[in-house]
């Protein structure tokens, strides 16, 4: 933990205390699967069960639930895939990618599938989504979640995304990259080292270069991590993006706690509701 805090202090100076104060447990949050149910139906069921909730101003499908996770997981609505437990920050990248019916979309590092199923849902189940995941065990989780959420038209493949054939081309790509997880810390029991950070950056660079090859000219790539470290975020983009790619302005949804971030990108500051997260939208 001390090595991470030291790194954060070097990068963010006086803001480091605010970041550290956000390393806390957060309430359960979820995204309603509007392909299987409606927001009103879920609200009605929660009111009937006495489950207290709050709405999220920037996303009508999201709820903050004041109830232990085990209780939520035992509800028939959860087990039938009427909602998906997902952190609020991690709902941002699919919203920023903004999928439309008919578009070909690659979710490069997809398991366990929160963002894949959100993309599917946002497109009304009408985008052609390919979800890629390298890890066999996590791939099984992805397939399970796709099934439970009814994302039947997603094509899932267990592959190293860095090895995908450049012949493939997509209108939109989500690269929710494997990272140090520095934005999701909730206890002092974390393994962060500078060597681990360097390994993550190496992997992120490889995947980002591949994403740029797989994106159609004029296509959109969303790059995200659950990290607040600039090496995994802005610095990686600055070093890797070619001249013809540009970072498009993301308008931050109201009420989200932000850290200083490269022009146009979002770095969410961890706090009692939000995980630390980075999101950038790139147009080729
Ligand atoms: N987007 C997911 C979601 O919302 O549920 C979370 C993705 S998680 C941050 C990163 C994932 O990338 C992990 O499941 C990891 O196994 C996978 N991964 C790492 N390297 C990969 C690679 N080269 N190709 C495909 N998947 C990879």
mmCIF file of C-alpha atoms and ligand atoms in Angstrom:
data_model
loop_
_atom_site.group_PDB
_atom_site.id
_atom_site.type_symbol
_atom_site.label_atom_id
_atom_site.label_comp_id
_atom_site.label_asym_id
_atom_site.label_seq_id
_atom_site.Cartn_x
_atom_site.Cartn_y
_atom_site.Cartn_z
ATOM 1 C CA UNK A 1 0.000 0.000 0.000
ATOM 2 C CA UNK A 2 2.797 2.427 0.951
ATOM 3 C CA UNK A 3 4.417 2.073 -2.501
ATOM 4 C CA UNK A 4 1.112 2.962 -4.205
ATOM 5 C CA UNK A 5 0.504 5.942 -1.928
ATOM 6 C CA UNK A 6 4.033 7.148 -2.569
ATOM 7 C CA UNK A 7 3.433 6.933 -6.321
ATOM 8 C CA UNK A 8 0.099 8.761 -6.014
ATOM 9 C CA UNK A 9 1.725 11.505 -3.908
ATOM 10 C CA UNK A 10 4.455 11.992 -6.532
ATOM 11 C CA UNK A 11 1.813 12.359 -9.253
ATOM 12 C CA UNK A 12 -1.015 14.217 -7.560
ATOM 13 C CA UNK A 13 0.755 16.109 -4.743
ATOM 14 C CA UNK A 14 -1.831 17.663 -2.425
ATOM 15 C CA UNK A 15 -4.687 15.658 -3.961
ATOM 16 C CA UNK A 16 -3.212 12.383 -2.717
ATOM 17 C CA UNK A 17 -5.072 12.639 0.601
ATOM 18 C CA UNK A 18 -8.383 13.017 -1.217
ATOM 19 C CA UNK A 19 -7.609 9.932 -3.327
ATOM 20 C CA UNK A 20 -6.613 7.914 -0.270
ATOM 21 C CA UNK A 21 -9.805 8.970 1.519
ATOM 22 C CA UNK A 22 -11.714 7.346 -1.375
ATOM 23 C CA UNK A 23 -10.205 3.917 -0.747
ATOM 24 C CA UNK A 24 -13.355 2.721 1.037
ATOM 25 C CA UNK A 25 -16.095 0.097 0.680
ATOM 26 C CA UNK A 26 -18.962 1.385 -1.448
ATOM 27 C CA UNK A 27 -22.698 0.557 -1.441
ATOM 28 C CA UNK A 28 -24.036 -2.015 -3.894
ATOM 29 C CA UNK A 29 -24.801 -0.484 -7.272
ATOM 30 C CA UNK A 30 -26.503 -2.078 -10.240
ATOM 31 C CA UNK A 31 -27.543 -1.543 -13.838
ATOM 32 C CA UNK A 32 -31.039 -2.556 -14.891
ATOM 33 C CA UNK A 33 -31.165 -4.810 -17.947
ATOM 34 C CA UNK A 34 -33.804 -2.982 -19.947
ATOM 35 C CA UNK A 35 -33.881 -5.783 -22.525
ATOM 36 C CA UNK A 36 -35.473 -8.069 -19.930
ATOM 37 C CA UNK A 37 -37.413 -5.674 -17.748
ATOM 38 C CA UNK A 38 -38.155 -1.995 -17.189
ATOM 39 C CA UNK A 39 -36.766 0.396 -14.618
ATOM 40 C CA UNK A 40 -40.282 0.801 -13.162
ATOM 41 C CA UNK A 41 -40.689 -2.947 -12.674
ATOM 42 C CA UNK A 42 -37.432 -3.180 -10.713
ATOM 43 C CA UNK A 43 -38.295 -0.118 -8.612
ATOM 44 C CA UNK A 44 -41.712 -1.590 -7.886
ATOM 45 C CA UNK A 45 -40.206 -4.967 -6.858
ATOM 46 C CA UNK A 46 -37.641 -3.283 -4.581
ATOM 47 C CA UNK A 47 -40.328 -1.146 -2.936
ATOM 48 C CA UNK A 48 -42.394 -4.302 -2.354
ATOM 49 C CA UNK A 49 -39.391 -6.135 -0.820
ATOM 50 C CA UNK A 50 -38.458 -3.118 1.324
ATOM 51 C CA UNK A 51 -35.117 -2.681 -0.463
ATOM 52 C CA UNK A 52 -34.034 0.960 -0.203
ATOM 53 C CA UNK A 53 -32.464 2.529 -3.284
ATOM 54 C CA UNK A 54 -31.363 5.827 -4.802
ATOM 55 C CA UNK A 55 -31.440 6.884 -8.441
ATOM 56 C CA UNK A 56 -28.306 8.046 -10.279
ATOM 57 C CA UNK A 57 -28.801 11.470 -11.932
ATOM 58 C CA UNK A 58 -26.727 10.749 -15.065
ATOM 59 C CA UNK A 59 -27.993 7.238 -15.865
ATOM 60 C CA UNK A 60 -31.627 6.222 -15.494
ATOM 61 C CA UNK A 61 -30.745 2.476 -15.661
ATOM 62 C CA UNK A 62 -28.462 2.685 -12.593
ATOM 63 C CA UNK A 63 -29.380 2.326 -8.922
ATOM 64 C CA UNK A 64 -27.530 2.630 -5.629
ATOM 65 C CA UNK A 65 -28.950 0.011 -3.291
ATOM 66 C CA UNK A 66 -28.813 0.249 0.487
ATOM 67 C CA UNK A 67 -28.938 -3.431 1.282
ATOM 68 C CA UNK A 68 -26.350 -6.231 1.739
ATOM 69 C CA UNK A 69 -25.158 -7.779 -1.524
ATOM 70 C CA UNK A 70 -26.208 -11.327 -0.433
ATOM 71 C CA UNK A 71 -29.838 -10.193 -0.147
ATOM 72 C CA UNK A 72 -29.761 -8.643 -3.611
ATOM 73 C CA UNK A 73 -28.127 -11.756 -5.058
ATOM 74 C CA UNK A 74 -30.926 -13.902 -3.640
ATOM 75 C CA UNK A 75 -33.683 -12.019 -5.407
ATOM 76 C CA UNK A 76 -35.301 -13.750 -8.420
ATOM 77 C CA UNK A 77 -34.754 -10.550 -10.427
ATOM 78 C CA UNK A 78 -30.989 -10.867 -9.973
ATOM 79 C CA UNK A 79 -30.962 -14.571 -10.729
ATOM 80 C CA UNK A 80 -32.993 -14.045 -13.885
ATOM 81 C CA UNK A 81 -30.622 -11.336 -15.149
ATOM 82 C CA UNK A 82 -32.997 -8.417 -14.770
ATOM 83 C CA UNK A 83 -30.095 -6.391 -13.428
ATOM 84 C CA UNK A 84 -26.319 -6.664 -13.227
ATOM 85 C CA UNK A 85 -24.222 -5.669 -10.211
ATOM 86 C CA UNK A 86 -21.762 -3.116 -11.510
ATOM 87 C CA UNK A 87 -19.831 -0.185 -10.092
ATOM 88 C CA UNK A 88 -21.041 3.264 -11.156
ATOM 89 C CA UNK A 89 -17.681 4.265 -12.652
ATOM 90 C CA UNK A 90 -17.565 1.127 -14.769
ATOM 91 C CA UNK A 91 -20.881 2.087 -16.385
ATOM 92 C CA UNK A 92 -19.192 5.112 -17.976
ATOM 93 C CA UNK A 93 -17.081 3.564 -20.801
ATOM 94 C CA UNK A 94 -20.039 1.942 -22.645
ATOM 95 C CA UNK A 95 -22.031 5.187 -22.316
ATOM 96 C CA UNK A 96 -19.077 7.099 -23.766
ATOM 97 C CA UNK A 97 -18.750 4.589 -26.631
ATOM 98 C CA UNK A 98 -22.497 5.019 -27.264
ATOM 99 C CA UNK A 99 -23.279 1.901 -29.326
ATOM 100 C CA UNK A 100 -25.949 2.024 -32.046
ATOM 101 C CA UNK A 101 -27.917 -0.741 -33.756
ATOM 102 C CA UNK A 102 -26.037 -2.350 -36.639
ATOM 103 C CA UNK A 103 -22.561 -1.210 -35.599
ATOM 104 C CA UNK A 104 -19.776 -3.761 -35.362
ATOM 105 C CA UNK A 105 -18.233 -3.459 -31.904
ATOM 106 C CA UNK A 106 -15.282 -5.248 -30.331
ATOM 107 C CA UNK A 107 -15.007 -5.532 -26.561
ATOM 108 C CA UNK A 108 -11.348 -6.556 -26.439
ATOM 109 C CA UNK A 109 -10.944 -7.634 -22.809
ATOM 110 C CA UNK A 110 -14.453 -8.508 -21.845
ATOM 111 C CA UNK A 111 -14.779 -10.795 -18.799
ATOM 112 C CA UNK A 112 -16.771 -10.949 -16.620
ATOM 113 C CA UNK A 113 -18.964 -9.020 -19.050
ATOM 114 C CA UNK A 114 -20.404 -5.988 -17.255
ATOM 115 C CA UNK A 115 -19.525 -3.645 -20.078
ATOM 116 C CA UNK A 116 -20.302 -6.146 -22.856
ATOM 117 C CA UNK A 117 -23.839 -6.606 -21.567
ATOM 118 C CA UNK A 118 -24.196 -2.845 -21.062
ATOM 119 C CA UNK A 119 -23.120 -2.222 -24.674
ATOM 120 C CA UNK A 120 -25.617 -4.849 -25.807
ATOM 121 C CA UNK A 121 -28.380 -3.292 -23.751
ATOM 122 C CA UNK A 122 -27.612 0.281 -24.887
ATOM 123 C CA UNK A 123 -27.828 -0.821 -28.521
ATOM 124 C CA UNK A 124 -31.218 -2.410 -27.855
ATOM 125 C CA UNK A 125 -29.601 -5.804 -28.526
ATOM 126 C CA UNK A 126 -28.992 -4.707 -32.112
ATOM 127 C CA UNK A 127 -25.237 -4.041 -32.322
ATOM 128 C CA UNK A 128 -22.980 -6.801 -33.648
ATOM 129 C CA UNK A 129 -20.792 -7.304 -30.606
ATOM 130 C CA UNK A 130 -17.685 -9.482 -30.428
ATOM 131 C CA UNK A 131 -16.393 -10.082 -26.907
ATOM 132 C CA UNK A 132 -12.841 -11.318 -26.471
ATOM 133 C CA UNK A 133 -11.292 -12.706 -23.282
ATOM 134 C CA UNK A 134 -7.964 -14.497 -22.877
ATOM 135 C CA UNK A 135 -8.391 -16.200 -19.517
ATOM 136 C CA UNK A 136 -10.286 -19.523 -19.777
ATOM 137 C CA UNK A 137 -11.855 -19.347 -16.326
ATOM 138 C CA UNK A 138 -12.943 -15.728 -16.782
ATOM 139 C CA UNK A 139 -14.227 -16.593 -20.255
ATOM 140 C CA UNK A 140 -16.640 -19.098 -18.635
ATOM 141 C CA UNK A 141 -17.861 -16.278 -16.339
ATOM 142 C CA UNK A 142 -18.347 -14.075 -19.386
ATOM 143 C CA UNK A 143 -20.406 -16.730 -21.177
ATOM 144 C CA UNK A 144 -22.473 -17.322 -18.040
ATOM 145 C CA UNK A 145 -23.210 -13.605 -17.663
ATOM 146 C CA UNK A 146 -24.041 -13.177 -21.348
ATOM 147 C CA UNK A 147 -26.496 -16.064 -20.999
ATOM 148 C CA UNK A 148 -28.070 -14.757 -17.809
ATOM 149 C CA UNK A 149 -28.448 -11.251 -19.214
ATOM 150 C CA UNK A 150 -29.963 -12.631 -22.423
ATOM 151 C CA UNK A 151 -27.207 -11.143 -24.597
ATOM 152 C CA UNK A 152 -27.762 -13.902 -27.108
ATOM 153 C CA UNK A 153 -26.355 -12.169 -30.169
ATOM 154 C CA UNK A 154 -22.908 -11.456 -28.692
ATOM 155 C CA UNK A 155 -20.153 -13.517 -30.303
ATOM 156 C CA UNK A 156 -17.721 -14.496 -27.513
ATOM 157 C CA UNK A 157 -14.225 -15.807 -28.134
ATOM 158 C CA UNK A 158 -11.538 -17.042 -25.772
ATOM 159 C CA UNK A 159 -8.446 -15.485 -27.366
ATOM 160 C CA UNK A 160 -5.513 -13.201 -26.695
ATOM 161 C CA UNK A 161 -6.814 -9.943 -28.175
ATOM 162 C CA UNK A 162 -3.261 -8.855 -28.958
ATOM 163 C CA UNK A 163 -3.087 -11.751 -31.430
ATOM 164 C CA UNK A 164 -6.303 -10.973 -33.334
ATOM 165 C CA UNK A 165 -5.934 -10.850 -37.104
ATOM 166 C CA UNK A 166 -5.513 -7.269 -38.397
ATOM 167 C CA UNK A 167 -7.829 -8.220 -41.218
ATOM 168 C CA UNK A 168 -10.762 -7.794 -38.796
ATOM 169 C CA UNK A 169 -12.220 -4.271 -38.711
ATOM 170 C CA UNK A 170 -14.732 -2.720 -36.295
ATOM 171 C CA UNK A 171 -16.764 0.512 -36.195
ATOM 172 C CA UNK A 172 -16.188 0.830 -32.464
ATOM 173 C CA UNK A 173 -13.852 -0.770 -29.936
ATOM 174 C CA UNK A 174 -13.867 -0.829 -26.166
ATOM 175 C CA UNK A 175 -10.490 -1.515 -24.580
ATOM 176 C CA UNK A 176 -11.204 -1.776 -20.857
ATOM 177 C CA UNK A 177 -7.614 -2.683 -20.214
ATOM 178 C CA UNK A 178 -6.183 -4.966 -17.526
ATOM 179 C CA UNK A 179 -4.536 -2.595 -15.017
ATOM 180 C CA UNK A 180 -3.112 -2.177 -11.524
ATOM 181 C CA UNK A 181 -6.616 -1.516 -10.157
ATOM 182 C CA UNK A 182 -5.247 1.492 -8.271
ATOM 183 C CA UNK A 183 -8.692 3.132 -8.384
ATOM 184 C CA UNK A 184 -10.495 0.232 -6.720
ATOM 185 C CA UNK A 185 -8.470 -0.141 -3.536
ATOM 186 C CA UNK A 186 -10.663 -0.728 -0.481
ATOM 187 C CA UNK A 187 -8.150 -1.995 2.079
ATOM 188 C CA UNK A 188 -4.446 -1.821 2.868
ATOM 189 C CA UNK A 189 -4.080 -5.401 1.677
ATOM 190 C CA UNK A 190 -3.091 -4.727 -1.939
ATOM 191 C CA UNK A 191 -0.129 -5.821 -3.997
ATOM 192 C CA UNK A 192 1.207 -2.831 -5.871
ATOM 193 C CA UNK A 193 4.812 -2.549 -6.990
ATOM 194 C CA UNK A 194 6.498 -0.429 -9.635
ATOM 195 C CA UNK A 195 7.385 -3.696 -11.420
ATOM 196 C CA UNK A 196 3.697 -4.688 -11.549
ATOM 197 C CA UNK A 197 2.843 -1.237 -12.910
ATOM 198 C CA UNK A 198 5.474 -1.599 -15.661
ATOM 199 C CA UNK A 199 4.040 -5.023 -16.615
ATOM 200 C CA UNK A 200 0.524 -3.568 -16.845
ATOM 201 C CA UNK A 201 1.716 -0.656 -18.984
ATOM 202 C CA UNK A 202 3.508 -3.058 -21.326
ATOM 203 C CA UNK A 203 0.327 -5.137 -21.767
ATOM 204 C CA UNK A 204 -1.836 -2.003 -22.186
ATOM 205 C CA UNK A 205 0.463 -0.644 -24.888
ATOM 206 C CA UNK A 206 0.335 -3.919 -26.809
ATOM 207 C CA UNK A 207 -3.466 -4.033 -26.635
ATOM 208 C CA UNK A 208 -3.865 -0.342 -27.532
ATOM 209 C CA UNK A 209 -1.661 -0.717 -30.628
ATOM 210 C CA UNK A 210 -3.740 -3.717 -31.694
ATOM 211 C CA UNK A 211 -6.997 -1.803 -31.085
ATOM 212 C CA UNK A 212 -5.787 0.972 -33.402
ATOM 213 C CA UNK A 213 -5.127 -1.618 -36.117
ATOM 214 C CA UNK A 214 -8.575 -3.185 -35.732
ATOM 215 C CA UNK A 215 -10.482 0.111 -35.832
ATOM 216 C CA UNK A 216 -12.032 1.276 -39.112
ATOM 217 C CA UNK A 217 -10.953 4.697 -40.405
ATOM 218 C CA UNK A 218 -13.358 7.165 -38.791
ATOM 219 C CA UNK A 219 -14.118 4.643 -36.041
ATOM 220 C CA UNK A 220 -14.240 5.272 -32.287
ATOM 221 C CA UNK A 221 -12.167 3.633 -29.591
ATOM 222 C CA UNK A 222 -12.862 3.989 -25.892
ATOM 223 C CA UNK A 223 -9.880 3.251 -23.678
ATOM 224 C CA UNK A 224 -10.550 2.784 -19.965
ATOM 225 C CA UNK A 225 -8.864 1.501 -16.814
ATOM 226 C CA UNK A 226 -9.863 1.290 -13.166
ATOM 227 C CA UNK A 227 -6.640 3.087 -12.319
ATOM 228 C CA UNK A 228 -5.790 6.692 -11.502
ATOM 229 C CA UNK A 229 -2.119 6.300 -12.434
ATOM 230 C CA UNK A 230 -1.148 8.479 -15.384
ATOM 231 C CA UNK A 231 1.357 5.913 -16.697
ATOM 232 C CA UNK A 232 -1.585 3.588 -17.475
ATOM 233 C CA UNK A 233 -3.748 6.391 -18.807
ATOM 234 C CA UNK A 234 -2.793 9.749 -20.354
ATOM 235 C CA UNK A 235 0.935 9.040 -20.636
ATOM 236 C CA UNK A 236 0.246 5.769 -22.442
ATOM 237 C CA UNK A 237 -2.105 7.505 -24.888
ATOM 238 C CA UNK A 238 0.312 10.364 -25.541
ATOM 239 C CA UNK A 239 3.090 7.926 -26.323
ATOM 240 C CA UNK A 240 1.084 5.441 -28.388
ATOM 241 C CA UNK A 241 -1.532 7.327 -30.395
ATOM 242 C CA UNK A 242 -0.570 8.137 -33.988
ATOM 243 C CA UNK A 243 -0.897 11.695 -35.368
ATOM 244 C CA UNK A 244 -4.151 10.927 -37.179
ATOM 245 C CA UNK A 245 -5.902 9.793 -33.970
ATOM 246 C CA UNK A 246 -7.412 12.462 -31.795
ATOM 247 C CA UNK A 247 -8.846 12.434 -28.317
ATOM 248 C CA UNK A 248 -12.457 13.611 -28.363
ATOM 249 C CA UNK A 249 -13.878 15.717 -25.555
ATOM 250 C CA UNK A 250 -15.983 13.765 -23.052
ATOM 251 C CA UNK A 251 -18.517 15.919 -21.256
ATOM 252 C CA UNK A 252 -18.384 14.720 -17.640
ATOM 253 C CA UNK A 253 -21.768 13.697 -16.244
ATOM 254 C CA UNK A 254 -22.852 15.965 -13.416
ATOM 255 C CA UNK A 255 -21.903 14.989 -9.879
ATOM 256 C CA UNK A 256 -18.969 12.717 -10.679
ATOM 257 C CA UNK A 257 -15.854 13.481 -8.579
ATOM 258 C CA UNK A 258 -12.959 14.237 -10.932
ATOM 259 C CA UNK A 259 -9.199 14.474 -10.774
ATOM 260 C CA UNK A 260 -7.106 16.618 -13.115
ATOM 261 C CA UNK A 261 -6.880 14.727 -16.412
ATOM 262 C CA UNK A 262 -5.578 15.370 -19.911
ATOM 263 C CA UNK A 263 -7.902 17.680 -21.923
ATOM 264 C CA UNK A 264 -11.007 15.763 -23.015
ATOM 265 C CA UNK A 265 -10.448 12.673 -20.851
ATOM 266 C CA UNK A 266 -12.019 11.767 -17.506
ATOM 267 C CA UNK A 267 -10.209 10.597 -14.402
ATOM 268 C CA UNK A 268 -12.770 9.754 -11.742
ATOM 269 C CA UNK A 269 -11.550 10.307 -8.183
ATOM 270 C CA UNK A 270 -12.362 7.408 -5.850
ATOM 271 C CA UNK A 271 -14.867 8.340 -3.160
ATOM 272 C CA UNK A 272 -17.707 6.789 -1.135
ATOM 273 C CA UNK A 273 -19.742 6.135 -4.323
ATOM 274 C CA UNK A 274 -17.259 5.995 -7.191
ATOM 275 C CA UNK A 275 -14.245 3.843 -7.968
ATOM 276 C CA UNK A 276 -11.224 5.606 -9.421
ATOM 277 C CA UNK A 277 -11.445 5.227 -13.202
ATOM 278 C CA UNK A 278 -10.036 6.636 -16.427
ATOM 279 C CA UNK A 279 -11.958 7.014 -19.702
ATOM 280 C CA UNK A 280 -10.799 8.423 -23.038
ATOM 281 C CA UNK A 281 -12.578 8.498 -26.403
ATOM 282 C CA UNK A 282 -10.339 8.351 -29.442
ATOM 283 C CA UNK A 283 -11.367 8.972 -33.038
ATOM 284 C CA UNK A 284 -9.214 7.639 -35.844
HETATM 285 N N1 LIG B 1 -14.556 -5.186 -19.254
HETATM 286 C C1 LIG B 1 -14.733 -6.158 -18.184
HETATM 287 C C2 LIG B 1 -16.054 -5.905 -17.521
HETATM 288 O O1 LIG B 1 -16.578 -4.802 -17.569
HETATM 289 O O2 LIG B 1 -16.610 -6.848 -16.940
HETATM 290 C C3 LIG B 1 -13.562 -6.116 -17.213
HETATM 291 C C4 LIG B 1 -12.258 -6.362 -17.901
HETATM 292 S S1 LIG B 1 -10.891 -6.535 -16.811
HETATM 293 C C5 LIG B 1 -10.493 -4.893 -16.441
HETATM 294 C C6 LIG B 1 -9.628 -6.990 -17.936
HETATM 295 C C7 LIG B 1 -9.796 -8.361 -18.552
HETATM 296 O O3 LIG B 1 -8.835 -8.482 -19.611
HETATM 297 C C8 LIG B 1 -9.512 -9.548 -17.629
HETATM 298 O O4 LIG B 1 -10.611 -10.405 -17.643
HETATM 299 C C9 LIG B 1 -8.292 -10.227 -18.247
HETATM 300 O O5 LIG B 1 -8.315 -11.628 -18.102
HETATM 301 C C10 LIG B 1 -8.455 -9.826 -19.698
HETATM 302 N N2 LIG B 1 -7.223 -9.829 -20.520
HETATM 303 C C11 LIG B 1 -5.971 -9.496 -20.135
HETATM 304 N N3 LIG B 1 -5.132 -9.578 -21.181
HETATM 305 C C12 LIG B 1 -5.882 -9.938 -22.254
HETATM 306 C C13 LIG B 1 -5.595 -10.175 -23.623
HETATM 307 N N4 LIG B 1 -4.349 -10.052 -24.097
HETATM 308 N N5 LIG B 1 -6.587 -10.541 -24.456
HETATM 309 C C14 LIG B 1 -7.863 -10.669 -23.975
HETATM 310 N N6 LIG B 1 -8.196 -10.471 -22.683
HETATM 311 C C15 LIG B 1 -7.215 -10.109 -21.835
#
